Coordinates of C-alpha atoms in Angstrom, one line a residue:
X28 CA 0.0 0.0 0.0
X29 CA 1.2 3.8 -0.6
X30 CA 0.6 5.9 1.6
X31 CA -3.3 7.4 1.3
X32 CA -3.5 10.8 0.1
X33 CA -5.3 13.9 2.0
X34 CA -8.8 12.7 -0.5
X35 CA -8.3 8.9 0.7
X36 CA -8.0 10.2 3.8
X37 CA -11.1 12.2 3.5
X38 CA -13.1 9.5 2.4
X39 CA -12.2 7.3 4.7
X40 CA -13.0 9.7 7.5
X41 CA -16.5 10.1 6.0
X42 CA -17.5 6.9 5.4
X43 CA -16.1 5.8 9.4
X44 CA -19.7 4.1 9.1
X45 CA -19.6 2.5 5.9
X46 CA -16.1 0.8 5.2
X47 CA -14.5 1.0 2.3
X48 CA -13.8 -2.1 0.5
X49 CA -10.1 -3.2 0.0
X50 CA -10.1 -2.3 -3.5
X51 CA -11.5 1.2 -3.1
X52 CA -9.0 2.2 -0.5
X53 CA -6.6 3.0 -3.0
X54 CA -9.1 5.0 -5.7
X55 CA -8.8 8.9 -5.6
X56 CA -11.1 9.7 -8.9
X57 CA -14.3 7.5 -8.2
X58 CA -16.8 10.2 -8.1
X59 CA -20.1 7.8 -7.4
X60 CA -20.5 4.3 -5.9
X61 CA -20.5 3.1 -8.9
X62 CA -17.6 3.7 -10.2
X63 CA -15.0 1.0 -8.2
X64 CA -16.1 -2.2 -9.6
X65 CA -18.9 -3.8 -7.9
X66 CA -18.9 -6.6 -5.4
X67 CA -21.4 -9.4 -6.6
X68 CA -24.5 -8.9 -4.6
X69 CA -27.8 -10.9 -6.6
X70 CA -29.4 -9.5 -4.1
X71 CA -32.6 -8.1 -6.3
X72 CA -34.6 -8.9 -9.3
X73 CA -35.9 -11.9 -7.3
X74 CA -32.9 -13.7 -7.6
X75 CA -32.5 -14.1 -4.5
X76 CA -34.9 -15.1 -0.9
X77 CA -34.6 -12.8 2.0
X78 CA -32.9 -15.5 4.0
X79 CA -29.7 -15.2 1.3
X80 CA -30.5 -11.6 1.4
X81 CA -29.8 -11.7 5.0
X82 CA -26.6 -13.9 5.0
X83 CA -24.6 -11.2 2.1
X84 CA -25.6 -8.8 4.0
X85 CA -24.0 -10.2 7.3
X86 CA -21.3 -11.0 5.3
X87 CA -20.8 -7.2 4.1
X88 CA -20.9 -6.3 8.0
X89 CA -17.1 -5.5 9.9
X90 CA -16.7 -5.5 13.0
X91 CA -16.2 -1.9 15.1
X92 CA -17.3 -0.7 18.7
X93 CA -20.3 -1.1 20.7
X94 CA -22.1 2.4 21.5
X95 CA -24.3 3.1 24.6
X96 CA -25.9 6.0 22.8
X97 CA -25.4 7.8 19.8
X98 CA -27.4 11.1 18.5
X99 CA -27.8 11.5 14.1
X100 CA -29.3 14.1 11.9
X101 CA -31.3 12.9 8.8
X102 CA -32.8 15.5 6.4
X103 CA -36.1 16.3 4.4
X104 CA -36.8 15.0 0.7
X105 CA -38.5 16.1 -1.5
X106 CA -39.0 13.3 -4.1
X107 CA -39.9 13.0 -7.6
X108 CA -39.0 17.1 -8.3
X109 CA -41.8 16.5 -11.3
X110 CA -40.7 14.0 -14.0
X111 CA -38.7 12.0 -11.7
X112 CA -41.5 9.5 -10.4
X113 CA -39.8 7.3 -7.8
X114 CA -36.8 8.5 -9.4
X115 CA -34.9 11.6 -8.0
X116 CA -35.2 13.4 -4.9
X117 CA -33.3 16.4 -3.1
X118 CA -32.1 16.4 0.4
X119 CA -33.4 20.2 2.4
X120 CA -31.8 22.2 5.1
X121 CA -34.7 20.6 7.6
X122 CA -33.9 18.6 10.2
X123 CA -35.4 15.5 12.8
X124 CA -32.9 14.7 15.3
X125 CA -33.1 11.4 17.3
X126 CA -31.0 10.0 20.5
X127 CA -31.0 6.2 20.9
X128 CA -29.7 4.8 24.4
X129 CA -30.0 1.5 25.9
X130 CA -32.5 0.9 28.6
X131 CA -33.7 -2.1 30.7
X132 CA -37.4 -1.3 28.2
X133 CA -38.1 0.1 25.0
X134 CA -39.5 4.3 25.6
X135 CA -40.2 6.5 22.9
X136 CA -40.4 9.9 23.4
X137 CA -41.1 12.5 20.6
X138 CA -41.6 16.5 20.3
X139 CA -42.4 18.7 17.6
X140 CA -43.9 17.4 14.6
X141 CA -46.4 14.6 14.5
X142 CA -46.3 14.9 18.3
X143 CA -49.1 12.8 19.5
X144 CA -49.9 11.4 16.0
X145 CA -46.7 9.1 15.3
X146 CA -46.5 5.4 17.0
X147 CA -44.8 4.9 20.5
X148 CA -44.3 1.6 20.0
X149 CA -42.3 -0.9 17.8
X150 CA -44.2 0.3 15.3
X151 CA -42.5 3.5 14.7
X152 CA -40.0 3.5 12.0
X153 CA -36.9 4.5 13.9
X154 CA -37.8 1.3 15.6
X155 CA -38.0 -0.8 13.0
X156 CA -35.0 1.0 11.1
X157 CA -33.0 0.5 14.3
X158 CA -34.4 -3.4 14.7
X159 CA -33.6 -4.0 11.0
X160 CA -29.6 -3.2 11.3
X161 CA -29.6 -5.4 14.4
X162 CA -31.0 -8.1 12.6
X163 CA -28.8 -7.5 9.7
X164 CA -25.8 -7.8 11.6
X165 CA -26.9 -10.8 13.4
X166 CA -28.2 -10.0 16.5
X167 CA -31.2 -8.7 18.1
X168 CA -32.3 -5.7 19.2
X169 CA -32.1 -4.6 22.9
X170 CA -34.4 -2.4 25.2
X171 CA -33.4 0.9 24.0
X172 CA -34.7 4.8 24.6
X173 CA -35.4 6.9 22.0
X174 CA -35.4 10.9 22.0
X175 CA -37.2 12.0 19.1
X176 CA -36.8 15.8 17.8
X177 CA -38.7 16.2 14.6
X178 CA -38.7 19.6 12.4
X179 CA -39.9 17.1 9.3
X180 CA -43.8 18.0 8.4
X181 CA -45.3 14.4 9.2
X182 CA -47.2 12.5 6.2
X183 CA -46.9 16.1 3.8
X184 CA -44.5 14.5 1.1
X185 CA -41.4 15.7 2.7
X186 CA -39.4 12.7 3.6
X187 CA -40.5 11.9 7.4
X188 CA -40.9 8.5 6.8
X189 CA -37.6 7.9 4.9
X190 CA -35.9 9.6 7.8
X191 CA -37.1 7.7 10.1
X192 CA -36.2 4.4 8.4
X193 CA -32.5 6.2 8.0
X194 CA -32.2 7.5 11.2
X195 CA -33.3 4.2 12.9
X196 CA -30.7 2.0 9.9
X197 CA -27.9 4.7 11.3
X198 CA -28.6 4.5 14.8
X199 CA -28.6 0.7 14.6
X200 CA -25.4 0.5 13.0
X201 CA -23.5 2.6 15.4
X202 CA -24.6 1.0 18.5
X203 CA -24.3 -2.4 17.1
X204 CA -20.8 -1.3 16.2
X205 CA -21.1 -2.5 12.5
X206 CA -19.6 -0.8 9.6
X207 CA -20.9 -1.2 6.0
X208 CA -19.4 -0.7 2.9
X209 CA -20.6 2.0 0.5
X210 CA -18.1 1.9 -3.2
X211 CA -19.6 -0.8 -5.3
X212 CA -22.4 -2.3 -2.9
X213 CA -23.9 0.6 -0.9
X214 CA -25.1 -1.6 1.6
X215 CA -26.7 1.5 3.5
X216 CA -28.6 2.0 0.5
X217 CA -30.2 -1.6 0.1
X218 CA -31.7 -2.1 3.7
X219 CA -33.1 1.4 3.3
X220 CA -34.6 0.5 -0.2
X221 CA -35.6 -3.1 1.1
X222 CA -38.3 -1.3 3.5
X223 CA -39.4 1.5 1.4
X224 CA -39.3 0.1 -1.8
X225 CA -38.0 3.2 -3.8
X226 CA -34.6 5.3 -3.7
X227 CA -35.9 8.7 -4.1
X228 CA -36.5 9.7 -0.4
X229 CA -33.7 7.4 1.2
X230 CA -30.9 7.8 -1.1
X231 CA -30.8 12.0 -0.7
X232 CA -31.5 11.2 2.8
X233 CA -28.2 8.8 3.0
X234 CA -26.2 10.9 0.8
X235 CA -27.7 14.4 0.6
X236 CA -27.8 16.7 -2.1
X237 CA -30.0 15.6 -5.2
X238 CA -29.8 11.9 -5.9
X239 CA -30.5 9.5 -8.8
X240 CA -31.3 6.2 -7.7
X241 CA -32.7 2.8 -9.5
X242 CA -32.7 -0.9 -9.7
X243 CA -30.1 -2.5 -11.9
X244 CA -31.9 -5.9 -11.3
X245 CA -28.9 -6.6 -9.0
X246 CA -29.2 -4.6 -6.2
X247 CA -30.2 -0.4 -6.0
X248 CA -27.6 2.3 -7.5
X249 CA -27.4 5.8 -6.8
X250 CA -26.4 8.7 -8.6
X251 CA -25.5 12.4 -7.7
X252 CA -26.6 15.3 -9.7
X253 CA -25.0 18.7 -9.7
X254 CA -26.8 21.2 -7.1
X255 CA -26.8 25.0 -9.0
X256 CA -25.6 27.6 -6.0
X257 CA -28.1 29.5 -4.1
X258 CA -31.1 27.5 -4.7
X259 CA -33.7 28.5 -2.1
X260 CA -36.3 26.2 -1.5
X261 CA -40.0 27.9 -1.1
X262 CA -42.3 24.7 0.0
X263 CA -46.2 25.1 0.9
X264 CA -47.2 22.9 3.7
X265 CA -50.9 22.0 3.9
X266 CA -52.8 21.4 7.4
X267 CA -54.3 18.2 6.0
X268 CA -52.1 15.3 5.5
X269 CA -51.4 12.9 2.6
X270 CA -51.1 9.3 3.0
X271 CA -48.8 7.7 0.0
X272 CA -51.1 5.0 -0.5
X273 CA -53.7 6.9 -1.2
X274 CA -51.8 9.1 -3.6
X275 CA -50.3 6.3 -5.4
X276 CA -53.9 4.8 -5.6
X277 CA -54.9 7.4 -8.2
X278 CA -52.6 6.4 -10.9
X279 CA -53.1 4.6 -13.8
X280 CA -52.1 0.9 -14.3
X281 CA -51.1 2.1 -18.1
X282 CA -49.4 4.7 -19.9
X283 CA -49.0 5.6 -23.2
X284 CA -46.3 6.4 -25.6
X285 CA -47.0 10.1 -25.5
X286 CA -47.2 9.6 -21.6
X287 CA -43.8 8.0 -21.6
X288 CA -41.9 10.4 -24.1
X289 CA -43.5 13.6 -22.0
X290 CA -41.8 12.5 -19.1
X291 CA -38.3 11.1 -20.3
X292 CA -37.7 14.6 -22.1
X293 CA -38.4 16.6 -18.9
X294 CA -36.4 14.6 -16.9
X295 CA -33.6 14.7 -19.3
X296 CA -34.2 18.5 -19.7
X297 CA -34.2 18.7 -15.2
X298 CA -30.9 17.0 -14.8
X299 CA -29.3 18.8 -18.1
X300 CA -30.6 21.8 -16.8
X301 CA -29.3 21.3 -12.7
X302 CA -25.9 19.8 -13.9
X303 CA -25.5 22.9 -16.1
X304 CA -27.4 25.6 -13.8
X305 CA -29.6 26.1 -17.1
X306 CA -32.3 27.0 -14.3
X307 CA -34.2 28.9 -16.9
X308 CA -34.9 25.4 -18.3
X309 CA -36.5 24.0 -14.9
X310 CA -40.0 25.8 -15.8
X311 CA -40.6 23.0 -18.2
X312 CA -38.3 20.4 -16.7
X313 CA -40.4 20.2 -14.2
X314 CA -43.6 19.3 -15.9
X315 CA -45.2 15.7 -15.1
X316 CA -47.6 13.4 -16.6
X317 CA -47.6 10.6 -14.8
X318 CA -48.4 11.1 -11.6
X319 CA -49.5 15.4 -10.8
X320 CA -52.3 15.5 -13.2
X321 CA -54.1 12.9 -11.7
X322 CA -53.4 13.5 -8.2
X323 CA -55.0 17.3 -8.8
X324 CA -58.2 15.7 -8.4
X325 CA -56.7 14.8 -4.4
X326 CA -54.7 17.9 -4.0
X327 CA -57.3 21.1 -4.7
X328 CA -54.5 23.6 -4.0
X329 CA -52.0 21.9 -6.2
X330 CA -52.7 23.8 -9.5
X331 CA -53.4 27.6 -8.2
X332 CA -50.9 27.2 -5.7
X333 CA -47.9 25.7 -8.6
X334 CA -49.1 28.8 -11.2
X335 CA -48.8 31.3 -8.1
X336 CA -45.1 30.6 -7.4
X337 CA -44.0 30.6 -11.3
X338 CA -46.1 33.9 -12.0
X339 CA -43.9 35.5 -8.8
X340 CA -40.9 34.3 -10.7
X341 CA -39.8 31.1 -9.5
X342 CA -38.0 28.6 -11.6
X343 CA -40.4 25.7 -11.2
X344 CA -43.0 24.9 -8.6
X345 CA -43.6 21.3 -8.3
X346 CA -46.0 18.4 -6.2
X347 CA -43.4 17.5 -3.5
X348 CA -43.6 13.5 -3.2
X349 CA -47.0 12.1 -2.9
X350 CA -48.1 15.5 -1.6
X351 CA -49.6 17.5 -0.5
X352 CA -46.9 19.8 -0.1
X353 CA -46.0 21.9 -3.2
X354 CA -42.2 22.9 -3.6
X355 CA -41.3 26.1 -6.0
X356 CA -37.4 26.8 -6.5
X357 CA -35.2 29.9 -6.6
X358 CA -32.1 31.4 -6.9
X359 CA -29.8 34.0 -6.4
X360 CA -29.1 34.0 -2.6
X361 CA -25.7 34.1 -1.7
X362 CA -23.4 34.0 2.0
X363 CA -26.0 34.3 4.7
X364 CA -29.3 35.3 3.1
X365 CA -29.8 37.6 6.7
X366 CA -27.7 40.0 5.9
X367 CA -28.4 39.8 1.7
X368 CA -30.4 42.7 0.3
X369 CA -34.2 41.1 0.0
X370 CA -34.0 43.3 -3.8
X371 CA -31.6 40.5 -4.5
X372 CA -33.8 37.7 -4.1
X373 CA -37.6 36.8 -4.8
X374 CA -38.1 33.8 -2.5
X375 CA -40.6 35.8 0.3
X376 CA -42.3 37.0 -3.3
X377 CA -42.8 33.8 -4.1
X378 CA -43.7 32.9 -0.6
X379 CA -46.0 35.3 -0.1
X380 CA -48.2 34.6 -3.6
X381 CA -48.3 30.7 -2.7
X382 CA -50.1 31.5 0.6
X383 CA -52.5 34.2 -1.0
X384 CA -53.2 31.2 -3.6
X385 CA -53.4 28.7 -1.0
X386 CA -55.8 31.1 1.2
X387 CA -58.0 31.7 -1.9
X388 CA -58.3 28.1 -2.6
X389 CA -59.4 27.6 0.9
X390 CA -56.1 25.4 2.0
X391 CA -55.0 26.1 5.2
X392 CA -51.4 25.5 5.7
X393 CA -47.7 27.4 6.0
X394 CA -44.9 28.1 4.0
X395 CA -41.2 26.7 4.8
X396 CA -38.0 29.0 3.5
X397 CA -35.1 27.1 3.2
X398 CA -32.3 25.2 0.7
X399 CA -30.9 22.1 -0.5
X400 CA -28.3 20.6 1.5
X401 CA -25.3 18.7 0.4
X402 CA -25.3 16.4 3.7
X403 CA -26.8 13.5 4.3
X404 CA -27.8 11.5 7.5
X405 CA -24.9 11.6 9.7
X406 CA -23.7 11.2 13.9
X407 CA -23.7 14.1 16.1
X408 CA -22.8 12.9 19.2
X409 CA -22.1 9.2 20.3
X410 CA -20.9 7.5 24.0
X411 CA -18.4 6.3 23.8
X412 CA -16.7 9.0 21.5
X413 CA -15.5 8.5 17.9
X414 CA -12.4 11.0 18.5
X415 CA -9.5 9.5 19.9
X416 CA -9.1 12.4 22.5
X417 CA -5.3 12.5 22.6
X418 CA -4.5 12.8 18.7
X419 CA -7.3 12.7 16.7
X420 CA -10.5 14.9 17.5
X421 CA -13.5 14.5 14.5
X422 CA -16.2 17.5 14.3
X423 CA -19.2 18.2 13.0
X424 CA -21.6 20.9 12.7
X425 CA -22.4 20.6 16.5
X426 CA -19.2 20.1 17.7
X427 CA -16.9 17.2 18.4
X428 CA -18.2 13.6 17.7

């Protein structure tokens, strides 16, 4: 082995969770999973049963250290951005927070959103996310304590169940003390896909920033797009909720050609347009036909509320998920939009005519300000510590892991 450079260094730092394999210890230009050649991992394409499902994944586990507790971060999607049915999502600067500690019983405790509406019991996701890397690795899950913080809108098509499942997959790992490996197997990637069925929440969620993902009849594959600078995200947030079964009940079992072509030139147009920050382009990229025009019927406000944003000048306004939130995009902010002159930017326009159009629809609800972030789910805090407190200290945004 040469010695690792300061980017093999880097990645493995950032991927403490996820081991490397062998073979991609020594890469320094693989700029997605999928470029170290993969591991063989039939795992999909009902090749193979979940009992050999299991066993490859046990086999994909390494050994690390126990936790007691551990605190991680997992962001809001939005999926779909349009065109991209079940295709593409984008990780936002929104944040649920959870601690997991062991216990002598399982307790669940959650504040802010879906307070009082979300399970206390096993069947919370967290739970079952946290359950699922246990039983992935082998063993079973003990009594544990969870501290729930959410600032994810609960059942509005902004991600809170894929952060759950990737909070409680991340939370699992780390106290189990089992590392995964990421180049050429994303092993993260396939327990979050094997319970939600779809990359387009989990993958931004795991990876952050605005993610690709699909099934190569082997296993599921990710991809990053480029993210244009200063995108603000303007997102409407109805009182009522939406239920993805209900939303994905509305669509057709058939499509036709026209259908088909519609769709594959916007979403070549949306990631042309984000890779190149063509954002004049995302007003038609945007544009669906397989799954917004006949979930209008379900979502009143969906229409009004879209035209609203792009007649206050936003790039694109957009069904968020499986609704019923509506997401419109801009641009032009730049350092700490605080202190930025307000002439400079038109998200609080736009805010401001997606409410009027929301109000005169008779949709009650609020508006969210914020961006696209580059990070996905990640550690905040863990007992026992990460940092080796004589030599090597790791930080994150709130403070020292």
């Amino acid at each position: 082995h040469t010695p690792p450079t300061s980017k093999q260094t880097r990645l493995h730092i950032m991927n403490r969770f996820f081991r490397l394999p062998r073979h991609a210890r020594t890469i320094t230009t693989a700029t997605s999973p999928r470029a170290v050649t993969r591991r063989t991992h039939t795992i999909f394409g009902g090749v193979a049963t979940q009992r050999s499902l299991l066993r490859q994944h046990q086999r994909s586990f390494a050994d690390a250290s126990p936790r007691e507790s551990v605190t991680v971060a997992v962001p809001a999607t939005s999926a779909n951005m349009g065109p991209g049915f079940d295709t593409i999502g984008m990780a936002l600067n929104v944040w649920n927070t959870m601690t997991v500690e062991r216990s002598d019983k399982l307790e669940i405790h959650v504040k802010g959103e879906g307070h009082g509406k979300v399970p206390v019991d096993d069947s919370n996701l967290v739970v079952f996310g946290v359950k699922t890397a246990f039983k992935h690795a082998g063993e079973e899950m003990p009594p544990l304590r969870f501290k729930c913080h959410n600032r994810i809108p609960f059942a509005r098509g902004l991600g809170s169940s894929s952060a759950g499942i990737v909070a409680g997959l991340l939370a699992g790992l780390v106290l189990s003390g089992k590392e995964v490996p990421v180049w050429g197997s994303e092993t993260f990637l396939q327990m979050a896909c094997e319970i939600e069925g779809h990359p387009d929440n989990v993958a931004p969620a795991i990876y952050g920033g605005i993610q690709l993902g699909m099934n190569n009849g082997e296993r599921w594959i990710s991809s990053r797009v480029q993210t244009p600078h200063g995108l603000q995200a303007i997102i409407f947030i109805p009182e009522s909720i939406g239920e993805t079964k209900v939303a994905r009940a509305v669509l057709p079992e058939t499509l036709t050609y026209k259908e088909a072509v519609y769709n594959i030139s916007r979403i070549s147009f949306l990631v042309n347009a984000l890779n190149t920050n063509n954002l004049y382009d995302l007003q038609w990229a945007t544009q669906d036909a397989l799954h917004q025009p006949q979930r209008s019927a379900q979502f009143s406000h969906m229409k009004p509320v879209i035209e609203a944003a792009m007649e206050a000048g936003a790039h694109c306004a957009y069904l968020s998920g499986a609704g019923p939130s509506i997401l419109a995009l801009t641009s032009s902010a730049a350092g700490d939009v605080f202190t930025q002159r307000q002439e400079e930017r038109n998200e609080q326009a736009v805010a401001d005519a997606m409410a009027k159009a929301a109000e005169a629809n008779g949709t009650p609800g609020r508006i969210f300000i914020t961006e696209p972030t580059q990070r996905g789910a990640h550690v905040l805090q863990a007992t026992p510590s990460f940092s080796d407190r004589g030599r090597i200290h790791l930080f994150r945004e709130a403070g020292e892991v």
